[in-house]
Amino acid sequence: MAGVTAPRTAPLPIVALDVGSLADAQRLVRQLGPATTFYKVGLQLFSAEGPRAVEWLHGEGKRVFLDLKLHDIPNTVRGAAASAGALGVSLLTVHALGGAAMLRAAVEGAAGRTNIMAVTVLTSMDAATLARSMGHPTEIAGEVLRLAQEACDAQTHGIVCAGTECAAVRARFGDALQPLVPGLRPAGGAAHDQSRVVTAAEAARAGAAYVIFGRAVTAAADPVGAYATLAAELQPAAQEKS
Ligand code: C5P
């Protein structure tokens, strides 16, 4: 499929609520204030608090990305996606490695109420880790594009990939797949457990539709300032897209 040439809007920033209680999430959301409108609820918070974390965010007028990275048999994933759809979350993740039938089941289960995002190769993986998992040397970019094709065939809304592969995904799939890019760091910032990190500007330039601000915001001494600095990089960089 040909790449798009239309001017690209800036990626939507999503702040990851990687905390262990609703009280901690509420503190962070109140601190960040009205400028932040989209939050990720992931495995840690959802395991601790369940749907009430999502319901509280919706009550505050925020959108929710439910990052559960589902990877199970199609029937189970269809049901989980239907439950997420009933909760009204905007985005839900499943692993692309779950296969074509599982991806289609997720899209069917969500029934247009929730957008399905297929995780390709985790941003924490480098070439050596991927080779060990796959059992043979595997080029990361090629594997991301292969899994993105599976996702595109199943008509997911988008994929999750590192910023380092985002431009290649956009070049191949254009607007048919919306890339969500986690693993953002300020230039020279600590990578933590991530391997394939980029700056917010690099992600925007590469054509990300969504970016995740995790520890770069939530572990900053001044989360409000860190969010504003990162968010300000997005619009100008998106217009410089390669
Ligand atoms: O703190 P940091 O910026 O590393 O957080 C990245 C966030 O993005 C985490 O919430 C993590 O679960 C999520 N994520 C990721 N890689 C993926 C999918 C989601 O890092 N492939």
Short mmCIF file of C-alpha atoms and ligand atoms in Angstrom, two decimals:
data_model
loop_
_atom_site.label_atom_id
_atom_site.label_comp_id
_atom_site.label_asym_id
_atom_site.label_seq_id
_atom_site.Cartn_x
_atom_site.Cartn_y
_atom_site.Cartn_z
CA MET A 1 0.00 0.00 0.00
CA ALA A 2 1.36 3.43 -0.89
CA GLY A 3 2.40 5.87 1.85
CA VAL A 4 0.28 8.98 2.43
CA THR A 5 1.40 12.43 1.42
CA ALA A 6 -1.18 14.53 3.29
CA PRO A 7 0.19 16.84 6.02
CA ARG A 8 0.28 14.97 9.27
CA THR A 9 -1.25 16.21 12.52
CA ALA A 10 0.79 15.96 15.71
CA PRO A 11 0.57 12.68 17.63
CA LEU A 12 -1.85 12.53 20.55
CA PRO A 13 0.07 12.27 23.82
CA ILE A 14 -1.08 9.63 26.33
CA VAL A 15 0.30 9.57 29.88
CA ALA A 16 0.94 6.09 31.32
CA LEU A 17 -0.56 5.67 34.78
CA ASP A 18 1.94 2.98 35.78
CA VAL A 19 0.98 3.15 39.47
CA GLY A 20 -0.42 0.62 41.91
CA SER A 21 -3.53 2.34 43.24
CA LEU A 22 -6.36 4.58 42.13
CA ALA A 23 -5.30 7.11 44.79
CA ASP A 24 -1.84 7.42 43.19
CA ALA A 25 -3.42 7.70 39.74
CA GLN A 26 -5.80 10.40 40.96
CA ARG A 27 -2.91 12.41 42.43
CA LEU A 28 -1.05 12.33 39.12
CA VAL A 29 -4.12 13.16 37.01
CA ARG A 30 -5.02 16.11 39.27
CA GLN A 31 -1.43 17.34 39.22
CA LEU A 32 -1.28 17.22 35.39
CA GLY A 33 -4.59 19.05 35.12
CA PRO A 34 -6.70 19.83 32.05
CA ALA A 35 -3.85 19.88 29.50
CA THR A 36 -3.64 16.08 29.69
CA THR A 37 -6.70 14.42 28.24
CA PHE A 38 -5.65 10.84 27.44
CA TYR A 39 -4.34 8.26 29.93
CA LYS A 40 -3.05 4.73 29.74
CA VAL A 41 -4.34 2.18 32.26
CA GLY A 42 -2.04 -0.81 32.11
CA LEU A 43 -1.51 -4.13 33.79
CA GLN A 44 -0.39 -2.71 37.14
CA LEU A 45 -3.29 -0.33 37.75
CA PHE A 46 -5.94 -2.56 36.15
CA SER A 47 -4.82 -5.57 38.24
CA ALA A 48 -5.05 -3.46 41.40
CA GLU A 49 -8.24 -1.50 40.75
CA GLY A 50 -10.03 -3.04 37.76
CA PRO A 51 -12.66 -1.14 35.77
CA ARG A 52 -13.17 1.50 38.46
CA ALA A 53 -9.86 3.12 37.41
CA VAL A 54 -11.24 3.44 33.88
CA GLU A 55 -14.63 4.65 35.11
CA TRP A 56 -13.03 7.31 37.30
CA LEU A 57 -10.99 8.64 34.36
CA HIS A 58 -14.07 8.72 32.13
CA GLY A 59 -15.90 10.63 34.87
CA GLU A 60 -13.10 13.21 34.75
CA GLY A 61 -13.67 13.58 31.00
CA LYS A 62 -10.45 11.74 30.06
CA ARG A 63 -9.97 9.19 27.28
CA VAL A 64 -8.49 5.81 28.20
CA PHE A 65 -6.01 3.51 26.49
CA LEU A 66 -6.39 0.08 28.14
CA ASP A 67 -2.99 -1.54 27.65
CA LEU A 68 -3.64 -5.16 28.59
CA LYS A 69 -1.59 -6.67 25.73
CA LEU A 70 -3.99 -9.59 25.31
CA HIS A 71 -2.55 -12.81 23.89
CA ASP A 72 -4.89 -15.81 24.17
CA ILE A 73 -7.16 -18.00 22.05
CA PRO A 74 -9.50 -16.08 19.72
CA ASN A 75 -12.67 -16.82 21.71
CA THR A 76 -11.17 -15.48 24.95
CA VAL A 77 -9.75 -12.37 23.29
CA ARG A 78 -13.08 -11.70 21.53
CA GLY A 79 -14.80 -11.71 24.92
CA ALA A 80 -12.18 -9.50 26.57
CA ALA A 81 -12.39 -7.01 23.70
CA ALA A 82 -16.19 -6.97 24.04
CA SER A 83 -15.81 -6.23 27.77
CA ALA A 84 -13.33 -3.42 27.03
CA GLY A 85 -15.75 -2.07 24.41
CA ALA A 86 -18.53 -2.04 26.99
CA LEU A 87 -16.25 -0.05 29.32
CA GLY A 88 -15.88 2.52 26.56
CA VAL A 89 -12.09 2.63 26.37
CA SER A 90 -10.71 4.33 23.27
CA LEU A 91 -7.83 1.93 22.63
CA LEU A 92 -7.06 -1.67 23.64
CA THR A 93 -3.84 -3.62 22.96
CA VAL A 94 -3.46 -7.23 21.86
CA HIS A 95 -0.23 -8.99 20.82
CA ALA A 96 0.14 -9.33 17.03
CA LEU A 97 1.96 -12.63 17.66
CA GLY A 98 -1.40 -14.08 18.76
CA GLY A 99 -2.09 -14.67 15.07
CA ALA A 100 -4.53 -13.60 12.38
CA ALA A 101 -7.60 -15.31 13.87
CA MET A 102 -6.96 -13.79 17.29
CA LEU A 103 -6.50 -10.31 15.80
CA ARG A 104 -9.74 -10.62 13.84
CA ALA A 105 -11.53 -11.86 16.97
CA ALA A 106 -10.33 -8.79 18.89
CA VAL A 107 -11.65 -6.46 16.18
CA GLU A 108 -14.97 -8.34 16.08
CA GLY A 109 -15.31 -8.34 19.88
CA ALA A 110 -14.63 -4.61 20.11
CA ALA A 111 -17.38 -4.09 17.51
CA GLY A 112 -16.30 -0.56 16.66
CA ARG A 113 -16.65 0.66 20.25
CA THR A 114 -12.93 0.37 20.99
CA ASN A 115 -9.98 0.63 18.62
CA ILE A 116 -7.68 -2.39 18.62
CA MET A 117 -3.92 -1.78 18.62
CA ALA A 118 -1.62 -4.72 17.83
CA VAL A 119 1.69 -4.81 19.70
CA THR A 120 4.52 -5.75 17.34
CA VAL A 121 7.98 -6.07 18.96
CA LEU A 122 8.18 -4.68 22.50
CA THR A 123 10.31 -1.54 22.83
CA SER A 124 12.22 -3.25 25.64
CA MET A 125 13.61 -5.85 23.19
CA ASP A 126 16.88 -5.53 21.34
CA ALA A 127 18.08 -7.74 18.48
CA ALA A 128 19.73 -10.28 20.81
CA THR A 129 16.61 -10.69 23.02
CA LEU A 130 14.39 -11.03 19.96
CA ALA A 131 16.71 -13.65 18.45
CA ARG A 132 16.56 -15.66 21.71
CA SER A 133 12.74 -15.48 21.81
CA MET A 134 12.34 -16.45 18.17
CA GLY A 135 15.04 -19.13 18.24
CA HIS A 136 16.91 -17.67 15.27
CA PRO A 137 18.45 -14.32 14.26
CA THR A 138 15.58 -11.95 13.46
CA GLU A 139 15.87 -8.44 12.14
CA ILE A 140 13.69 -6.16 14.29
CA ALA A 141 12.40 -3.86 11.53
CA GLY A 142 11.48 -6.80 9.30
CA GLU A 143 9.62 -8.50 12.15
CA VAL A 144 7.74 -5.28 12.99
CA LEU A 145 6.64 -4.92 9.34
CA ARG A 146 5.63 -8.60 9.14
CA LEU A 147 3.46 -8.28 12.26
CA ALA A 148 2.09 -4.94 11.06
CA GLN A 149 0.93 -6.68 7.87
CA GLU A 150 -0.95 -9.25 10.01
CA ALA A 151 -2.57 -6.39 11.91
CA CYS A 152 -3.46 -4.52 8.72
CA ASP A 153 -5.02 -7.66 7.20
CA ALA A 154 -7.14 -8.06 10.36
CA GLN A 155 -8.15 -4.37 10.10
CA THR A 156 -6.90 -3.26 13.49
CA HIS A 157 -6.91 0.51 14.02
CA GLY A 158 -3.17 0.53 14.53
CA ILE A 159 -0.04 -1.04 15.88
CA VAL A 160 2.37 -0.40 18.74
CA CYS A 161 5.98 -0.09 17.63
CA ALA A 162 9.15 1.67 18.70
CA GLY A 163 9.95 5.06 17.23
CA THR A 164 12.89 3.45 15.47
CA GLU A 165 10.53 1.48 13.19
CA CYS A 166 7.66 3.98 12.95
CA ALA A 167 8.74 5.71 9.72
CA ALA A 168 9.02 2.35 7.93
CA VAL A 169 5.52 1.39 9.10
CA ARG A 170 4.08 4.71 7.86
CA ALA A 171 5.91 4.37 4.55
CA ARG A 172 4.41 0.93 3.94
CA PHE A 173 0.89 1.31 5.39
CA GLY A 174 0.14 5.05 5.27
CA ASP A 175 -3.05 5.85 7.17
CA ALA A 176 -4.27 2.24 7.09
CA LEU A 177 -2.46 1.62 10.41
CA GLN A 178 -2.09 4.25 13.13
CA PRO A 179 1.26 3.84 14.93
CA LEU A 180 1.41 4.23 18.70
CA VAL A 181 4.94 4.82 19.95
CA PRO A 182 6.03 4.20 23.56
CA GLY A 183 9.58 4.44 24.92
CA LEU A 184 9.96 8.21 24.63
CA ARG A 185 12.84 9.89 26.41
CA PRO A 186 14.20 13.44 26.51
CA ALA A 187 17.46 13.67 24.53
CA GLY A 188 20.11 11.98 26.69
CA GLY A 189 17.52 10.78 29.26
CA ALA A 190 17.79 7.42 31.07
CA ALA A 191 16.45 4.49 28.98
CA HIS A 192 15.51 2.39 32.08
CA ASP A 193 14.40 -1.09 30.87
CA GLN A 194 13.68 0.14 27.32
CA SER A 195 16.02 -0.61 24.40
CA ARG A 196 14.63 1.25 21.38
CA VAL A 197 13.95 4.77 22.70
CA VAL A 198 13.43 8.01 20.72
CA THR A 199 12.65 11.62 21.64
CA ALA A 200 9.14 13.02 21.30
CA ALA A 201 10.25 15.04 18.26
CA GLU A 202 11.71 11.95 16.59
CA ALA A 203 8.48 10.00 17.15
CA ALA A 204 6.41 12.84 15.68
CA ARG A 205 8.73 13.18 12.70
CA ALA A 206 8.47 9.43 12.08
CA GLY A 207 4.67 9.71 11.83
CA ALA A 208 3.42 8.47 15.21
CA ALA A 209 -0.34 8.91 15.65
CA TYR A 210 -0.12 8.44 19.43
CA VAL A 211 2.85 8.69 21.80
CA ILE A 212 3.12 7.37 25.34
CA PHE A 213 4.70 9.56 27.99
CA GLY A 214 5.74 7.23 30.81
CA ARG A 215 8.53 7.76 33.28
CA ALA A 216 9.81 10.75 31.29
CA VAL A 217 6.76 12.55 32.79
CA THR A 218 5.60 10.50 35.75
CA ALA A 219 9.05 10.12 37.36
CA ALA A 220 10.15 13.70 36.59
CA ALA A 221 10.78 16.09 39.47
CA ASP A 222 8.27 18.40 37.76
CA PRO A 223 5.74 16.25 35.83
CA VAL A 224 3.73 19.27 34.66
CA GLY A 225 6.83 20.94 33.21
CA ALA A 226 8.09 17.68 31.70
CA TYR A 227 4.72 17.08 30.00
CA ALA A 228 4.61 20.61 28.61
CA THR A 229 8.17 20.37 27.28
CA LEU A 230 7.59 17.02 25.56
CA ALA A 231 4.16 17.98 24.20
CA ALA A 232 5.58 21.20 22.72
CA GLU A 233 8.01 19.16 20.59
CA LEU A 234 5.23 17.27 18.82
CA GLN A 235 3.50 19.77 16.50
CA PRO A 236 6.58 21.36 14.90
CA ALA A 237 8.25 17.98 14.44
CA ALA A 238 5.13 16.41 12.86
CA GLN A 239 5.24 19.08 10.18
CA GLU A 240 8.88 18.25 9.41
CA LYS A 241 7.95 14.61 8.76
CA SER A 242 10.31 12.79 6.51
O1 C5P B 1 8.17 4.68 31.48
P1 C5P B 1 8.20 4.33 30.01
O2 C5P B 1 8.20 5.52 29.10
O3 C5P B 1 9.26 3.32 29.68
O4 C5P B 1 6.79 3.63 29.80
C1 C5P B 1 6.40 3.12 28.56
C2 C5P B 1 4.96 2.74 28.67
O5 C5P B 1 4.54 2.23 27.41
C3 C5P B 1 4.70 1.64 29.69
O6 C5P B 1 3.45 1.92 30.26
C4 C5P B 1 4.69 0.38 28.88
O7 C5P B 1 3.85 -0.60 29.41
C5 C5P B 1 4.14 0.89 27.55
N1 C5P B 1 4.50 0.09 26.40
C6 C5P B 1 5.81 -0.16 26.02
N2 C5P B 1 6.08 -0.95 24.94
C7 C5P B 1 5.08 -1.50 24.23
C8 C5P B 1 3.76 -1.24 24.59
C9 C5P B 1 3.49 -0.42 25.68
O8 C5P B 1 6.72 0.36 26.66
N3 C5P B 1 5.35 -2.22 23.18
#
